[in-house]
PDB file of C-alpha atoms in Angstrom:
ATOM      1  CA  MET A   4      84.331  -1.659 142.958  1.00 47.00           C
ATOM      2  CA  GLY A   5      85.556  -0.976 139.998  1.00 49.00           C
ATOM      3  CA  CYS A   6      88.884   0.335 139.473  1.00 51.00           C
ATOM      4  CA  LYS A   7      88.680   3.303 136.422  1.00 51.00           C
ATOM      5  CA  GLN A   8      91.933   3.325 134.741  1.00 49.00           C
ATOM      6  CA  GLN A   9      93.329   6.101 135.267  1.00 51.00           C
ATOM      7  CA  ASP A  10      95.412   8.409 132.300  1.00 54.00           C
ATOM      8  CA  VAL A  11      99.189   8.379 133.682  1.00 54.00           C
ATOM      9  CA  THR A  12     100.642  11.507 132.262  1.00 61.00           C
ATOM     10  CA  THR A  13     104.098  11.566 133.403  1.00 70.00           C
ATOM     11  CA  ASP A  14     105.588  14.915 133.386  1.00 69.00           C
ATOM     12  CA  ALA A  15     108.043  13.791 130.857  1.00 70.00           C
ATOM     13  CA  ASP A  16     105.264  14.244 128.894  1.00 72.00           C
ATOM     14  CA  VAL A  17     103.481  16.617 129.641  1.00 70.00           C
ATOM     15  CA  ILE A  18     106.476  19.235 129.028  1.00 71.00           C
ATOM     16  CA  GLU A  19     106.784  16.927 125.382  1.00 73.00           C
ATOM     17  CA  LYS A  20     103.448  18.190 124.298  1.00 73.00           C
ATOM     18  CA  VAL A  21     104.077  21.746 125.356  1.00 70.00           C
ATOM     19  CA  LEU A  22     106.845  22.495 123.837  1.00 71.00           C
ATOM     20  CA  THR A  23     106.686  20.527 120.825  1.00 77.00           C
ATOM     21  CA  PRO A  24     103.751  22.946 119.112  1.00 77.00           C
ATOM     22  CA  LEU A  25     106.564  25.839 120.834  1.00 72.00           C
ATOM     23  CA  GLU A  26     109.311  25.055 119.187  1.00 80.00           C
ATOM     24  CA  HIS A  27     107.969  24.605 116.068  1.00 80.00           C
ATOM     25  CA  ARG A  28     106.118  28.074 116.288  1.00 84.00           C
ATOM     26  CA  ILE A  29     109.375  29.204 117.534  1.00 85.00           C
ATOM     27  CA  ASN A  30     111.259  28.103 114.783  1.00 84.00           C
ATOM     28  CA  LYS A  31     108.925  29.900 112.496  1.00 87.00           C
ATOM     29  CA  VAL A  32     109.229  32.921 113.676  1.00 88.00           C
ATOM     30  CA  ILE A  33     113.383  32.565 113.924  1.00 88.00           C
ATOM     31  CA  ILE A  34     113.229  31.162 110.050  1.00 90.00           C
ATOM     32  CA  LYS A  35     110.724  34.343 109.195  1.00 91.00           C
ATOM     33  CA  GLN A  36     112.967  36.846 111.084  1.00 91.00           C
ATOM     34  CA  GLN A  37     116.219  35.439 108.779  1.00 90.00           C
ATOM     35  CA  ASP A  38     113.993  35.924 105.682  1.00 91.00           C
ATOM     36  CA  GLU A  39     113.006  39.366 106.299  1.00 91.00           C
ATOM     37  CA  VAL A  40     117.488  39.882 107.488  1.00 91.00           C
ATOM     38  CA  GLU A  41     118.583  38.498 104.466  1.00 92.00           C
ATOM     39  CA  ALA A  42     116.549  40.563 101.920  1.00 91.00           C
ATOM     40  CA  ALA A  43     117.018  43.745 104.012  1.00 90.00           C
ATOM     41  CA  TYR A  44     120.716  42.610 103.794  1.00 91.00           C
ATOM     42  CA  ARG A  45     120.382  41.901  99.790  1.00 92.00           C
ATOM     43  CA  LYS A  46     118.461  45.154  99.347  1.00 91.00           C
ATOM     44  CA  HIS A  47     120.974  47.477 101.545  1.00 90.00           C
ATOM     45  CA  LYS A  48     124.338  45.920  99.805  1.00 91.00           C
ATOM     46  CA  ALA A  49     122.491  46.439  96.163  1.00 90.00           C
ATOM     47  CA  GLN A  50     121.961  49.824  97.661  1.00 88.00           C
ATOM     48  CA  PHE A  51     125.537  50.101  98.723  1.00 90.00           C
ATOM     49  CA  VAL A  52     126.451  48.687  95.184  1.00 91.00           C
ATOM     50  CA  GLU A  53     124.439  51.588  92.953  1.00 88.00           C
ATOM     51  CA  VAL A  54     125.262  53.912  95.283  1.00 86.00           C
ATOM     52  CA  LYS A  55     129.640  52.919  95.622  1.00 89.00           C
ATOM     53  CA  ALA A  56     129.487  53.214  91.194  1.00 88.00           C
ATOM     54  CA  TRP A  57     127.646  56.766  91.587  1.00 84.00           C
ATOM     55  CA  GLY A  58     130.603  58.031  94.184  1.00 85.00           C
ATOM     56  CA  LEU A  59     133.445  56.268  91.381  1.00 89.00           C
ATOM     57  CA  GLN A  60     130.967  58.312  88.662  1.00 87.00           C
ATOM     58  CA  VAL A  61     131.014  61.611  90.219  1.00 85.00           C
ATOM     59  CA  ALA A  62     134.997  60.989  91.231  1.00 89.00           C
ATOM     60  CA  ALA A  63     135.174  60.701  87.365  1.00 89.00           C
ATOM     61  CA  MET A  64     133.195  63.892  86.659  1.00 87.00           C
ATOM     62  CA  LYS A  65     135.397  65.997  89.681  1.00 87.00           C
ATOM     63  CA  ASP A  66     138.397  64.850  88.211  1.00 91.00           C
ATOM     64  CA  LYS A  67     137.666  65.995  84.122  1.00 88.00           C
ATOM     65  CA  MET A  68     136.696  69.302  85.293  1.00 87.00           C
ATOM     66  CA  LYS A  69     139.322  69.982  87.218  1.00 90.00           C
ATOM     67  CA  GLU A  70     141.714  69.034  84.382  1.00 89.00           C
ATOM     68  CA  GLY A  71     139.823  71.684  82.486  1.00 87.00           C
ATOM     69  CA  ILE A  72     139.409  73.913  85.129  1.00 86.00           C
ATOM     70  CA  LEU A  73     143.443  73.636  85.422  1.00 88.00           C
ATOM     71  CA  HIS A  74     144.035  73.462  81.976  1.00 85.00           C
ATOM     72  CA  VAL A  75     141.955  76.498  81.006  1.00 83.00           C
ATOM     73  CA  GLY A  76     144.178  77.840  83.676  1.00 84.00           C
ATOM     74  CA  PHE A  77     147.290  77.366  82.461  1.00 84.00           C
ATOM     75  CA  LEU A  78     145.842  79.205  78.971  1.00 82.00           C
ATOM     76  CA  VAL A  79     145.117  82.019  80.769  1.00 81.00           C
ATOM     77  CA  ARG A  80     148.583  82.837  82.066  1.00 82.00           C
ATOM     78  CA  THR A  81     149.911  81.979  79.007  1.00 82.00           C
ATOM     79  CA  GLY A  82     147.958  84.884  77.235  1.00 78.00           C
ATOM     80  CA  GLN A  83     145.532  82.970  75.470  1.00 75.00           C
ATOM     81  CA  THR A  84     141.383  84.006  75.176  1.00 72.00           C
ATOM     82  CA  VAL A  85     139.120  81.553  73.761  1.00 68.00           C
ATOM     83  CA  GLU A  86     138.462  84.548  70.561  1.00 72.00           C
ATOM     84  CA  ALA A  87     142.824  84.186  70.065  1.00 71.00           C
ATOM     85  CA  SER A  88     142.787  80.512  70.658  1.00 77.00           C
ATOM     86  CA  ALA A  89     141.371  77.877  69.286  1.00 83.00           C
ATOM     87  CA  GLU A  90     142.283  75.311  71.702  1.00 83.00           C
ATOM     88  CA  MET A  91     140.958  77.752  74.446  1.00 81.00           C
ATOM     89  CA  GLN A  92     137.642  77.443  72.741  1.00 83.00           C
ATOM     90  CA  ALA A  93     138.021  74.119  71.911  1.00 85.00           C
ATOM     91  CA  ALA A  94     138.861  73.205  75.762  1.00 85.00           C
ATOM     92  CA  MET A  95     135.903  76.145  77.222  1.00 85.00           C
ATOM     93  CA  ASP A  96     133.361  73.992  75.233  1.00 87.00           C
ATOM     94  CA  ALA A  97     134.812  70.833  77.032  1.00 88.00           C
ATOM     95  CA  LEU A  98     133.942  72.733  80.564  1.00 87.00           C
ATOM     96  CA  ILE A  99     131.011  73.457  78.876  1.00 88.00           C
ATOM     97  CA  ILE A 100     129.737  69.648  77.592  1.00 90.00           C
ATOM     98  CA  LEU A 101     130.961  68.640  81.274  1.00 87.00           C
ATOM     99  CA  GLY A 102     128.599  70.652  82.767  1.00 85.00           C
ATOM    100  CA  ASN A 103     125.889  70.279  80.629  1.00 87.00           C
ATOM    101  CA  GLU A 104     126.656  65.988  80.959  1.00 87.00           C
ATOM    102  CA  PHE A 105     126.265  66.985  85.093  1.00 85.00           C
ATOM    103  CA  LYS A 106     123.720  69.419  85.052  1.00 83.00           C
ATOM    104  CA  GLU A 107     121.771  66.056  82.967  1.00 85.00           C
ATOM    105  CA  ASP A 108     123.402  62.703  84.706  1.00 82.00           C
ATOM    106  CA  PHE A 109     124.482  64.349  89.039  1.00 80.00           C
ATOM    107  CA  TRP A 110     121.999  66.872  89.452  1.00 79.00           C
ATOM    108  CA  PRO A 111     118.706  64.869  89.020  1.00 80.00           C
ATOM    109  CA  LYS A 112     119.992  62.674  91.286  1.00 78.00           C
ATOM    110  CA  LEU A 113     121.460  65.390  93.821  1.00 78.00           C
ATOM    111  CA  CYS A 114     118.143  67.014  94.432  1.00 77.00           C
ATOM    112  CA  SER A 115     114.597  67.596  93.448  1.00 81.00           C
ATOM    113  CA  PRO A 116     113.149  69.912  90.658  1.00 81.00           C
ATOM    114  CA  GLU A 117     111.318  71.964  93.102  1.00 86.00           C
ATOM    115  CA  LYS A 118     114.565  71.600  95.437  1.00 83.00           C
ATOM    116  CA  ALA A 119     116.528  73.016  92.969  1.00 79.00           C
ATOM    117  CA  GLN A 120     114.191  75.398  92.067  1.00 86.00           C
ATOM    118  CA  THR A 121     114.198  76.895  95.736  1.00 89.00           C
ATOM    119  CA  VAL A 122     118.059  76.768  95.567  1.00 85.00           C
ATOM    120  CA  MET A 123     118.186  78.444  92.443  1.00 85.00           C
ATOM    121  CA  ASP A 124     115.890  81.451  94.467  1.00 91.00           C
ATOM    122  CA  ALA A 125     117.885  80.717  97.473  1.00 92.00           C
ATOM    123  CA  LEU A 126     120.907  82.701  95.103  1.00 88.00           C
ATOM    124  CA  GLN A 127     119.056  85.019  92.867  1.00 91.00           C
ATOM    125  CA  THR A 128     118.331  86.645  96.727  1.00 92.00           C
ATOM    126  CA  GLN A 129     121.334  86.286  97.766  1.00 92.00           C
ATOM    127  CA  GLN A 130     123.122  87.711  94.581  1.00 89.00           C
ATOM    128  CA  GLN A 131     120.694  90.553  94.892  1.00 91.00           C
ATOM    129  CA  GLN A 132     121.414  91.734  98.566  1.00 92.00           C
ATOM    130  CA  ILE A 133     125.348  91.229  97.618  1.00 89.00           C
ATOM    131  CA  ALA A 134     124.403  93.672  94.873  1.00 86.00           C
ATOM    132  CA  GLN A 135     122.440  96.708  97.125  1.00 89.00           C
ATOM    133  CA  ASP A 136     125.045  95.611  99.348  1.00 87.00           C
ATOM    134  CA  PHE A 137     127.727  96.722  96.833  1.00 85.00           C
ATOM    135  CA  GLU A 138     125.657 100.244  95.667  1.00 86.00           C
ATOM    136  CA  ALA A 139     125.464 100.875  99.005  1.00 85.00           C
ATOM    137  CA  GLY A 140     129.612 100.543  99.715  1.00 81.00           C
ATOM    138  CA  CYS A 141     129.864 102.106  96.991  1.00 78.00           C
ATOM    139  CA  ALA A 142     128.161 105.133  98.278  1.00 82.00           C
ATOM    140  CA  GLU A 143     129.827 104.985 101.839  1.00 86.00           C
ATOM    141  CA  LEU A 144     133.408 104.989  99.786  1.00 83.00           C
ATOM    142  CA  SER A 145     132.747 108.155  98.272  1.00 83.00           C
ATOM    143  CA  LEU A 146     130.868 109.661 101.288  1.00 84.00           C
ATOM    144  CA  LEU A 147     133.783 108.333 103.239  1.00 84.00           C
ATOM    145  CA  GLU A 148     135.679 109.879 100.705  1.00 83.00           C
ATOM    146  CA  SER A 149     134.639 113.762 100.871  1.00 81.00           C
ATOM    147  CA  HIS A 150     134.867 113.041 104.663  1.00 78.00           C
ATOM    148  CA  VAL A 151     138.725 112.371 104.086  1.00 75.00           C
ATOM    149  CA  LEU A 152     139.344 115.552 101.687  1.00 73.00           C
ATOM    150  CA  GLU A 153     137.511 117.702 102.638  1.00 73.00           C
ATOM    151  CA  PRO A 154     140.178 119.325 105.133  1.00 65.00           C
ATOM    152  CA  ALA A 155     143.089 119.351 102.010  1.00 62.00           C
ATOM    153  CA  TYR A 156     141.190 121.511 100.159  1.00 67.00           C
ATOM    154  CA  ASP A 157     141.149 123.675 103.025  1.00 67.00           C
ATOM    155  CA  ASP A 158     144.572 122.742 103.978  1.00 66.00           C
ATOM    156  CA  PRO A 159     146.690 121.461 102.556  1.00 63.00           C
ATOM    157  CA  GLY A 160     149.043 120.871 105.037  1.00 64.00           C
ATOM    158  CA  VAL A 161     146.971 119.475 107.176  1.00 62.00           C
ATOM    159  CA  LEU A 162     146.898 116.189 105.213  1.00 62.00           C
ATOM    160  CA  LEU A 163     151.157 116.298 104.583  1.00 64.00           C
ATOM    161  CA  LEU A 164     151.879 117.461 107.720  1.00 68.00           C
ATOM    162  CA  PRO A 165     151.867 114.412 109.921  1.00 70.00           C
ATOM    163  CA  HIS A 166     152.724 111.963 106.981  1.00 71.00           C
ATOM    164  CA  LEU A 167     154.947 113.508 105.562  1.00 73.00           C
ATOM    165  CA  ILE A 168     156.856 116.721 106.308  1.00 74.00           C
ATOM    166  CA  LEU A 169     156.941 116.076 110.045  1.00 77.00           C
ATOM    167  CA  PRO A 170     158.710 112.844 109.458  1.00 83.00           C
ATOM    168  CA  TYR A 171     161.328 114.008 107.395  1.00 82.00           C
ATOM    169  CA  LEU A 172     162.223 117.122 109.318  1.00 83.00           C
ATOM    170  CA  TRP A 173     162.276 114.670 112.561  1.00 85.00           C
ATOM    171  CA  LYS A 174     165.368 112.551 110.077  1.00 89.00           C
ATOM    172  CA  ARG A 175     167.096 115.857 109.569  1.00 88.00           C
ATOM    173  CA  LEU A 176     167.298 116.985 112.745  1.00 88.00           C
ATOM    174  CA  GLU A 177     168.642 113.580 113.973  1.00 89.00           C
ATOM    175  CA  ALA A 178     170.957 113.519 111.356  1.00 89.00           C
ATOM    176  CA  GLU A 179     172.226 117.229 112.370  1.00 87.00           C
ATOM    177  CA  ALA A 180     172.498 115.927 116.136  1.00 85.00           C
ATOM    178  CA  ALA A 181     174.363 113.409 115.074  1.00 76.00           C
TER     179      ALA A 181
END
C-alpha cells in the first residue's frame, strides 16, 4: 500500500496565505484614501488662504470707504459744497475712485453678470414701485388735507373750538374759581 504524501498545512499557514494579500489590498486602499484626504486638505487650505486674503482686502476697502464718507459728511456739516471747495471735490473724487475699484475688483467675485443684471432689474422695479406709491401717497394726502380743511371753510369754530378756545376758557374758569 502506497501512502500518498499529504500536504500538511496548518491553520496558521492558511490564515497567512489569506491575510497577506488582504492586508496588502487594505493598505493600498488606506494609502489611496490618505492621499485623497491630503489633496483635499491642501486644496481647501489654499482656498481658505485666498478667501482670508480677499476678506482683508474687503475690510481695507470698507475702512477706506467709511473714512471717505465720514470726511465728506464732516465737510457737508461745515457748509462746504462740491462747487465751492477743492477739498470737497477731492473727497468726492476719492469716493468715486473707491466705488470704481469696488466695481472692478470685488463685484465680479461676488456675483456673475447675469446675477448683477437680475439685481439691477429688481432694484429698478422697486424704484418704480416706490415712485408710484409716493405719487399715490401725495394724491391721498391732498385729498385728506381737503377733508380736514373743508369744515373750516363752513365754520371756522369747528376746528378752533375744541383745540384752542375751550382749553383757554377752561383755564380762565379755573383761575376765576380759585
